[in-house]
Short mmCIF file of N, CA and C in Angstrom, two decimals:
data_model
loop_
_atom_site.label_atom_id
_atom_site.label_comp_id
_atom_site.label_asym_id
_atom_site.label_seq_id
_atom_site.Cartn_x
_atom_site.Cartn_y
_atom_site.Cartn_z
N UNK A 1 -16.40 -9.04 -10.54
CA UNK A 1 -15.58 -9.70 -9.56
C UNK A 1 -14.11 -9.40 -9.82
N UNK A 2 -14.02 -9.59 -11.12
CA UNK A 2 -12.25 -8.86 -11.72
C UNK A 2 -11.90 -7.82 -10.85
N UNK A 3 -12.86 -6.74 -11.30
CA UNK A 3 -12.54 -5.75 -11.16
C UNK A 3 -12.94 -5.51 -9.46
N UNK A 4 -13.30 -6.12 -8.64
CA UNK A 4 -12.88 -5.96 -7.24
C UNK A 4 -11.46 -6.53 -6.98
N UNK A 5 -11.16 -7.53 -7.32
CA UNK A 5 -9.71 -8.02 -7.13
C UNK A 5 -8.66 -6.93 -7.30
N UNK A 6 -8.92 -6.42 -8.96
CA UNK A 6 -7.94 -5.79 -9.26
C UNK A 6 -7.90 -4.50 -8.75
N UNK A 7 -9.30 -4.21 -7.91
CA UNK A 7 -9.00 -2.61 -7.22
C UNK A 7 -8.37 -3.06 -5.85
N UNK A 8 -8.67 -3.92 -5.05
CA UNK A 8 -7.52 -4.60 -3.92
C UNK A 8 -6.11 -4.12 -4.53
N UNK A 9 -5.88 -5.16 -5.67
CA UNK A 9 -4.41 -5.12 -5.60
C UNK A 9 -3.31 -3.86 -5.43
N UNK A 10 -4.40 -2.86 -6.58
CA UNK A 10 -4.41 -1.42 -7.45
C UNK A 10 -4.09 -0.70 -5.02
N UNK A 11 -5.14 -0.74 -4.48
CA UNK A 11 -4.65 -0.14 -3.03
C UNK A 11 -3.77 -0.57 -2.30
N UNK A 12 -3.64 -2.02 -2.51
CA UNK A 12 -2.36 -2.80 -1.75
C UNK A 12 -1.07 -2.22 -2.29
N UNK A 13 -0.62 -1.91 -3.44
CA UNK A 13 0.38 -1.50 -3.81
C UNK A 13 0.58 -0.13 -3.73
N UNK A 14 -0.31 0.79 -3.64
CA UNK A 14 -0.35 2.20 -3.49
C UNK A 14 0.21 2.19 -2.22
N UNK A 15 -0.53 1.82 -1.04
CA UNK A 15 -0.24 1.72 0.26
C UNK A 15 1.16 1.00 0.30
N UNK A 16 1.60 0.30 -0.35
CA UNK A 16 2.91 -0.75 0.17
C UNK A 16 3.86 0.05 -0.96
N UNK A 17 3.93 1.13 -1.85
CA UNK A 17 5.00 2.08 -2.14
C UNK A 17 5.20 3.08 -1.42
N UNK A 18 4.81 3.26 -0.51
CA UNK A 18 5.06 4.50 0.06
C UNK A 18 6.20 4.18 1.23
N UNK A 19 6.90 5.38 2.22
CA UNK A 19 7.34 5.04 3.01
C UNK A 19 6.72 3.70 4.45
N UNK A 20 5.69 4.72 4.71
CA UNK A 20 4.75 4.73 6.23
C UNK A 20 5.24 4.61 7.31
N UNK A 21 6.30 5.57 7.45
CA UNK A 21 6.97 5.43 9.00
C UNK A 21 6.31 6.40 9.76
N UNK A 22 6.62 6.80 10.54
CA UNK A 22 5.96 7.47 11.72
C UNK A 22 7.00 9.10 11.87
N UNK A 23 5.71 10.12 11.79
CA UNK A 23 6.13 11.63 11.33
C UNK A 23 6.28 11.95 12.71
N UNK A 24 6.62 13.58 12.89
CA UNK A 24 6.29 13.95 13.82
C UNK A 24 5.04 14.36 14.47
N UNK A 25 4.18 14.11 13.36
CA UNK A 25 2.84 14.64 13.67
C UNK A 25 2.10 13.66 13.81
N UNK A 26 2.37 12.02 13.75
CA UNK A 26 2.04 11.16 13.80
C UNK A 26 0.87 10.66 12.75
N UNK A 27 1.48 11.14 11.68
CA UNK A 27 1.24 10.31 9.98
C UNK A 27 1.98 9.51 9.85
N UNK A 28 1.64 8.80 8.73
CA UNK A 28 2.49 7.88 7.45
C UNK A 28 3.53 8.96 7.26
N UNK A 29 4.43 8.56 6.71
CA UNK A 29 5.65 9.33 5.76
C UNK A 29 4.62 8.77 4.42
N UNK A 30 4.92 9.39 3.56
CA UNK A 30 4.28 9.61 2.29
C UNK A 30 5.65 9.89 0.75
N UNK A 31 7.05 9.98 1.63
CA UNK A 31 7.97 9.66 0.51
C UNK A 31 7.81 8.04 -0.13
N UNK A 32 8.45 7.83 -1.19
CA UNK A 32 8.61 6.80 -1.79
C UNK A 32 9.51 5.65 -1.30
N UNK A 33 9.70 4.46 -1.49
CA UNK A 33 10.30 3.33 -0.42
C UNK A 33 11.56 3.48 -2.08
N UNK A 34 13.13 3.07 -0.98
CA UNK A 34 13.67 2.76 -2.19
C UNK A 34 14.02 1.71 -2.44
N UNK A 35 13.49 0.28 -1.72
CA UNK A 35 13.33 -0.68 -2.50
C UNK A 35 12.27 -1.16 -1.53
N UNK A 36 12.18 -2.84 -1.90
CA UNK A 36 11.20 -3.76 -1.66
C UNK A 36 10.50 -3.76 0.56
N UNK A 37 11.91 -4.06 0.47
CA UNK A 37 12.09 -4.12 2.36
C UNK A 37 12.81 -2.60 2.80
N UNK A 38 13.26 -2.04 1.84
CA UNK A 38 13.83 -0.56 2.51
C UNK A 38 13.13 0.75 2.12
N UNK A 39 12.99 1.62 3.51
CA UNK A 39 11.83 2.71 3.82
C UNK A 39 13.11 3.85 3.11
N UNK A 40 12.33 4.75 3.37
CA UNK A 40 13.32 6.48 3.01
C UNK A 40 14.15 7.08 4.32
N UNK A 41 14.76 7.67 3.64
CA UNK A 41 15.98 7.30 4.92
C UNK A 41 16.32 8.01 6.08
N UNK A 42 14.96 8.46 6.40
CA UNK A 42 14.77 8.97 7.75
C UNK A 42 14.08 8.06 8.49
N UNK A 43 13.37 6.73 7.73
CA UNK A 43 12.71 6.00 8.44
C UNK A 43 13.43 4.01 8.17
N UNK A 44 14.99 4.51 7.77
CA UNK A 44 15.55 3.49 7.54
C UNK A 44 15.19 2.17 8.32
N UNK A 45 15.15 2.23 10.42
CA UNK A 45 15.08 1.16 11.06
C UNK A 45 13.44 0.49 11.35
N UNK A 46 12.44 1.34 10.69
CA UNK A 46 11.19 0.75 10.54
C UNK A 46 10.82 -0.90 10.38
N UNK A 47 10.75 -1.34 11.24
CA UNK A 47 10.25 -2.22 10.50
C UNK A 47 8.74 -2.88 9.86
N UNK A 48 7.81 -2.72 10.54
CA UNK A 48 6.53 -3.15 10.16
C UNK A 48 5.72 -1.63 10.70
N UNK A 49 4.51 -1.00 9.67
CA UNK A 49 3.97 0.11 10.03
C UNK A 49 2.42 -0.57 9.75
N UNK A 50 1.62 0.09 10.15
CA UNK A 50 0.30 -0.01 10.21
C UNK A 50 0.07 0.51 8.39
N UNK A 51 0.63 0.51 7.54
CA UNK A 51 0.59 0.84 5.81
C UNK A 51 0.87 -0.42 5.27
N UNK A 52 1.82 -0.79 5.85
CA UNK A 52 2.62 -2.44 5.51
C UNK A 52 0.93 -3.39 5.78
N UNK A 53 0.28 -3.49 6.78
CA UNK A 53 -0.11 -4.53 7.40
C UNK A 53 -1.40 -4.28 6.70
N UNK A 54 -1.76 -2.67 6.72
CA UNK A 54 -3.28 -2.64 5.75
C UNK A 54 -3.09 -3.33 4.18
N UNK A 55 -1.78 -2.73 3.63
CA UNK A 55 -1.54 -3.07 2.28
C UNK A 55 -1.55 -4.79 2.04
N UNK A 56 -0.83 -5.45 2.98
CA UNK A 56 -0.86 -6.49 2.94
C UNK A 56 -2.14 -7.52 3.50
N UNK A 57 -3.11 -6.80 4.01
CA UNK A 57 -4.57 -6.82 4.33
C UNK A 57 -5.29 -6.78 2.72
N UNK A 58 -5.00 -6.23 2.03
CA UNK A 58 -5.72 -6.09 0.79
C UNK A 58 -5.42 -6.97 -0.78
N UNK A 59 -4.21 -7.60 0.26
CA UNK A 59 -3.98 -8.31 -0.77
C UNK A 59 -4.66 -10.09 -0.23
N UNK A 60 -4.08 -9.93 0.39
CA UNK A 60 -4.89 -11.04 1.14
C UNK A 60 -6.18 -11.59 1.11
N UNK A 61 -7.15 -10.50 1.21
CA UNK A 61 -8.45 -10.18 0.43
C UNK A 61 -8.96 -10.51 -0.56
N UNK A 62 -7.63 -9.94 -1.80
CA UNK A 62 -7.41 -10.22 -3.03
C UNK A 62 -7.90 -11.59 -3.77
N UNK A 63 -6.63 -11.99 -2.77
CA UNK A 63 -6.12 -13.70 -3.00
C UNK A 63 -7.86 -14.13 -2.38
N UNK A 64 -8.27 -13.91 -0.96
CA UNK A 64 -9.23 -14.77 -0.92
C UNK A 64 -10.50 -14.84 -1.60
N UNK A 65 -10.75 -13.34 -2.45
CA UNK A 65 -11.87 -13.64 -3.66
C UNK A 65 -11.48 -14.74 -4.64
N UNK A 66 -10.04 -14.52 -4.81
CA UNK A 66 -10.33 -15.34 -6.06
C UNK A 66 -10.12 -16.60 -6.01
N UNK A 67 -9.64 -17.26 -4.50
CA UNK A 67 -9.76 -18.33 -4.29
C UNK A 67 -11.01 -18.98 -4.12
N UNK A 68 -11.88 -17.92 -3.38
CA UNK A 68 -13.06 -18.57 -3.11
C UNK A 68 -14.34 -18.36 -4.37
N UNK A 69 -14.22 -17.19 -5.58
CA UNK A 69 -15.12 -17.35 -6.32
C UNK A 69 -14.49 -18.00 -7.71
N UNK A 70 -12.91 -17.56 -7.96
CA UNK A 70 -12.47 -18.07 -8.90
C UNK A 70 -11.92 -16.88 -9.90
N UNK A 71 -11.95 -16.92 -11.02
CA UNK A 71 -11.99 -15.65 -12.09
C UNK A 71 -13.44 -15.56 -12.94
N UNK A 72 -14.23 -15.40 -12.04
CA UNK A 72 -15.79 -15.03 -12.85
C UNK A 72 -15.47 -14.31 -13.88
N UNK A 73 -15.89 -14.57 -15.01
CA UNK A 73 -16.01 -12.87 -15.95
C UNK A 73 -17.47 -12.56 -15.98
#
């Protein structure tokens, strides 16, 4: 059960370092964010991307295993 939590978290944060703004080819950007709320700086006025909302989907997840089973070992 740990170790489902901690692979959530382990994708939530993979997904929520990255840019994920919108390419020309209509990808993610895949540069690095240079901080918490700020994208790379071609995708400075981004505000919410479909990377943000999965990442934060997985954490959410996260939280609701371990609310609902606890910390099984």
């Amino acid at each position: 059960m740990l170790l489902a939590v901690a692979l959530l978290v382990i994708g939530g944060t993979a997904l929520l370092s990255r840019c994920g703004g919108p390419t020309a080819f209509h990808r993610p950007c895949r540069r690095r964010r240079r901080g918490l709320f700020a994208r790379c700086r071609d995708h400075a006025f981004t505000l919410v991307t479909i990377t943000d909302l999965a990442g934060l989907t997985l954490y959410g997840l996260a939280g609701g295993m371990l609310a609902l089973f606890g910390p099984v070992v």
